[in-house]
Structures are given as structure tokens and as C-alpha cells.
Amino acid sequence: MRKQKSDRLNEISQAALQVLAERGYYGMTIQEVADRVGLSQAGLLKHVNSKNGLLFLALEQYDSDQNNPFYAYIEAKKNMSAKELELSPALMPELYRLIAQYNAENPSLAQLYLVLRAEAIDAGHPAHEYYAERGIRLRELIAEVPWKLPPAYEGRIGASTLSMVVGSAMEGLEFRWLGESGIDFVSMWHTYEDVLFPLPQWDGYR
């Protein structure tokens, strides 16, 4: 039975995600992805047109991951009433704790993000604009959330800037976790929390 086009594209994008995480864009070949899904190069190119098309198919799949807690948390808090937020406030440490758990459970996706982000520093990389715009877009989403922050942070350090600091710390830990042995990502992130969101200043806000 022939596979539906959407099913085949999903297979291709999943295979591309794996190869990109292992080898990056420059190391990825059409042939390797084709081999993983049982197609010829010509057959694969009928679906994606080019290597760049394959890259952006994979990035679209990465961004549409329904299991990633970031978008679900942001949307939930944005749509809560003031009364609901009193009972379940938007806490940035809580969001990054969820992201840390998700990353620990999905190391290949964390690796994909880091490998392509490093490559895409090069202005000639096809994903350069994607990564530059993605950071701006995510910080704009962060800024729309009614975060509960310690008074010292309100007005002095905006939520989007704070998220950039925290996100950068998490990316640094991801590099060490994926590149070194013996690091428990979630446990180490709890240690990072104590530095980034110190008590008693963050008591009741994390």
C-alpha cells in the first residue's frame, strides 16, 4: 500500500532531523536521508526539491513539535484571567524547569538545535535568518506573558531580557551535557536555578 504524501513527508522530516543532529547541514547528504526512508535521491527530491528544502522541512517539524512545553506554557498563561493567574502564576523558573525536563528526555532534538545554531552563525548558512528571527520572535512571545517577577526585576530587567540570560545559560549547559560524560542535565539545572533565581529574593516567584 502506497504511503500518503503527508506520511512520507513526516518520515523524511524525521530522518532529516536525525541526520542534521548527527552531522549538521554541511555534513548531511540527500543520499543518507534517502537511504533512511527507503527512497532514491531522485525520489526524495520529488518531495523536497533541494537540500535546502530538506533543511526547512526538518526545521518546520522541529518548530511544530506538540510535545515541547514552551508554547503550551506561554499560551496557557497568556489566556488566563487575573483570578486564574493568582492561583497559577506565570513563573519563569517554572517554565525553564519544564524545558530542562523536556530536553533531558529528547537529547537528539537539543543536539539538533545546538548544531544548527552554531553553523548558522555564518551569514551564508541557509538557516541564518531563521535563527536570527526565531530568537526575536520567541522574546516577543515572552514579553506578552504576565510574569510574576520579584519587584527588583520589574522595570529594571524586562522579561524578554531575563529570558535571554536564562536561555543562554541553558544552552551552555546543553553543550556541556552533550559533550561531556557524567552530567545529569535536570539535576544540574536545579543548581543553575539557585544561581539564576537565588533565594530569598526569588522566594514565591519560582
Coordinates of C-alpha atoms in Angstrom, one line a residue:
M1 CA 0.0 0.0 0.0
R2 CA 1.4 3.4 -1.0
K3 CA 2.0 5.8 1.8
Q4 CA 0.1 9.1 1.8
K5 CA 2.2 12.2 0.9
S6 CA 1.9 13.6 4.4
D7 CA 3.0 10.3 5.9
R8 CA 6.0 10.2 3.6
L9 CA 6.9 13.8 4.3
N10 CA 6.8 13.1 8.1
E11 CA 9.1 10.1 7.6
I12 CA 11.5 12.3 5.6
S13 CA 11.5 15.1 8.1
Q14 CA 12.1 12.8 11.0
A15 CA 15.1 11.2 9.1
A16 CA 16.4 14.6 8.3
L17 CA 16.2 15.7 11.9
Q18 CA 18.3 12.7 12.9
V19 CA 20.9 13.3 10.3
L20 CA 21.1 17.0 11.0
A21 CA 21.6 16.4 14.7
E22 CA 24.4 13.9 13.9
R23 CA 26.2 15.8 11.1
G24 CA 24.8 19.3 10.8
Y25 CA 23.6 20.8 7.5
Y26 CA 27.1 20.8 5.9
G27 CA 27.6 17.1 6.7
M28 CA 24.1 16.0 5.7
T29 CA 23.7 14.4 2.3
I30 CA 20.5 13.8 0.3
Q31 CA 21.6 10.2 -0.1
E32 CA 21.9 9.4 3.6
V33 CA 18.4 10.8 4.3
A34 CA 17.0 8.9 1.2
D35 CA 18.6 5.7 2.5
R36 CA 16.9 6.1 5.9
V37 CA 13.5 6.3 4.3
G38 CA 14.0 3.8 1.6
L39 CA 14.0 6.2 -1.4
S40 CA 16.4 7.0 -4.2
Q41 CA 17.9 10.5 -4.3
A42 CA 15.6 11.4 -7.2
G43 CA 12.6 10.0 -5.2
L44 CA 13.4 12.1 -2.2
L45 CA 14.0 15.3 -4.2
K46 CA 10.5 14.9 -5.7
H47 CA 9.2 15.7 -2.1
V48 CA 11.7 18.4 -1.0
N49 CA 13.2 19.8 -4.3
S50 CA 16.7 20.5 -2.8
K51 CA 18.9 20.1 0.2
N52 CA 17.7 23.5 1.5
G53 CA 14.1 22.3 1.1
L54 CA 15.0 19.3 3.3
L55 CA 16.6 21.5 5.9
F56 CA 13.5 23.7 6.2
L57 CA 11.2 20.7 6.2
A58 CA 13.1 19.5 9.2
L59 CA 13.0 22.9 10.9
E60 CA 9.3 23.2 10.4
Q61 CA 8.9 19.8 12.0
Y62 CA 11.1 20.9 14.9
D63 CA 9.1 24.1 15.5
S64 CA 5.7 22.3 15.3
D65 CA 6.6 19.7 18.0
Q66 CA 3.4 19.5 20.0
N67 CA 5.3 18.0 23.0
N68 CA 7.6 21.0 23.5
P69 CA 6.3 22.6 26.7
F70 CA 7.4 26.2 25.8
Y71 CA 4.5 27.1 23.5
A72 CA 1.9 25.3 25.6
Y73 CA 3.0 27.1 28.8
I74 CA 3.1 30.5 27.1
E75 CA -0.3 30.2 25.5
A76 CA -1.9 28.9 28.7
K77 CA -0.6 31.8 30.8
K78 CA -1.5 34.4 28.2
N79 CA -5.1 33.2 28.1
M80 CA -5.6 33.0 31.9
S81 CA -7.8 35.5 33.7
A82 CA -6.3 37.7 36.5
K83 CA -8.0 35.4 39.1
E84 CA -6.6 32.3 37.5
L85 CA -3.1 33.8 37.4
E86 CA -3.4 34.4 41.2
L87 CA -3.9 30.7 41.7
S88 CA -1.4 29.6 39.0
P89 CA 1.0 32.5 38.2
A90 CA 3.4 32.6 35.2
L91 CA 6.7 31.8 36.8
M92 CA 9.8 31.9 34.5
P93 CA 11.8 29.4 36.6
E94 CA 8.9 27.0 36.3
L95 CA 8.9 27.3 32.5
Y96 CA 12.6 26.7 32.2
R97 CA 12.3 23.7 34.6
L98 CA 9.8 22.2 32.2
I99 CA 12.1 22.9 29.3
A100 CA 15.0 21.3 31.1
Q101 CA 13.0 18.1 31.7
Y102 CA 11.9 18.0 28.0
N103 CA 15.5 18.5 26.8
A104 CA 16.7 15.7 29.1
E105 CA 14.1 13.4 27.5
N106 CA 14.9 14.5 24.0
P107 CA 18.7 14.8 23.7
S108 CA 18.7 14.4 19.9
L109 CA 16.4 17.5 19.5
A110 CA 18.6 19.5 21.8
Q111 CA 21.7 18.4 19.8
L112 CA 19.9 19.4 16.5
Y113 CA 19.2 22.9 17.8
L114 CA 22.7 23.5 19.0
V115 CA 24.5 22.1 16.0
L116 CA 22.4 24.1 13.5
R117 CA 22.5 27.2 15.7
A118 CA 26.4 27.1 15.7
E119 CA 26.5 26.5 12.0
A120 CA 24.0 29.3 11.3
I121 CA 26.2 32.0 12.8
D122 CA 27.7 32.0 9.3
A123 CA 25.7 34.6 7.3
G124 CA 25.9 32.3 4.3
H125 CA 24.2 29.4 6.1
P126 CA 20.6 28.8 4.7
A127 CA 19.2 28.8 8.3
H128 CA 21.0 32.1 9.3
E129 CA 17.9 34.2 9.0
Y130 CA 15.7 31.5 10.6
Y131 CA 17.7 31.5 13.8
A132 CA 18.1 35.3 13.9
E133 CA 14.3 35.8 13.5
R134 CA 13.4 32.9 15.8
G135 CA 15.2 34.5 18.8
I136 CA 13.4 37.8 18.2
R137 CA 10.0 36.0 17.8
L138 CA 10.4 34.0 21.0
R139 CA 11.4 37.0 23.0
E140 CA 8.4 38.8 21.7
L141 CA 6.2 35.9 22.9
I142 CA 7.9 36.0 26.3
A143 CA 7.2 39.7 26.6
E144 CA 3.4 39.1 26.2
V145 CA 3.1 36.9 29.2
P146 CA 2.1 38.5 32.6
W147 CA 5.1 37.1 34.5
K148 CA 5.2 37.2 38.3
L149 CA 8.7 38.6 38.9
P150 CA 10.4 39.9 42.1
P151 CA 9.8 43.7 42.4
A152 CA 13.6 44.4 41.8
Y153 CA 13.2 42.9 38.3
E154 CA 10.1 44.8 37.2
G155 CA 11.0 47.8 35.1
R156 CA 14.8 47.2 35.6
I157 CA 15.2 44.0 33.7
G158 CA 12.4 43.1 31.2
A159 CA 11.1 39.6 31.0
S160 CA 12.5 39.2 27.4
T161 CA 16.0 40.2 28.5
L162 CA 15.8 37.9 31.5
S163 CA 14.7 35.0 29.3
M164 CA 17.7 35.7 27.0
V165 CA 20.0 35.4 30.0
V166 CA 18.4 32.2 31.3
G167 CA 18.1 30.7 27.8
S168 CA 21.8 31.4 27.2
A169 CA 22.7 29.6 30.5
M170 CA 20.6 26.6 29.5
E171 CA 22.2 26.4 26.0
G172 CA 25.7 26.5 27.7
L173 CA 24.7 23.6 30.0
E174 CA 23.3 21.7 27.0
F175 CA 26.7 21.9 25.2
R176 CA 28.4 20.6 28.3
W177 CA 25.8 17.9 28.9
L178 CA 26.0 16.6 25.3
G179 CA 29.8 16.9 25.1
E180 CA 30.9 15.6 28.5
S181 CA 30.1 12.5 30.4
G182 CA 28.6 12.2 33.9
I183 CA 26.3 15.3 33.8
D184 CA 22.7 14.8 34.9
F185 CA 21.0 17.6 33.0
V186 CA 18.0 18.1 35.2
S187 CA 19.9 17.8 38.4
M188 CA 22.5 20.3 37.2
W189 CA 19.7 22.7 36.0
H190 CA 18.4 22.8 39.6
T191 CA 21.9 24.0 40.6
Y192 CA 21.7 26.7 37.9
E193 CA 18.3 27.8 39.2
D194 CA 19.9 28.6 42.6
V195 CA 22.3 30.9 40.9
L196 CA 19.9 32.4 38.3
F197 CA 17.0 32.7 40.7
P198 CA 18.6 33.0 44.2
L199 CA 16.6 32.7 47.4
P200 CA 15.3 34.6 49.3
Q201 CA 14.9 37.1 46.5
W202 CA 13.0 34.7 44.3
D203 CA 11.0 33.1 47.2
G204 CA 7.4 32.8 45.9
Y205 CA 8.5 33.5 42.3
R206 CA 9.9 30.1 41.3

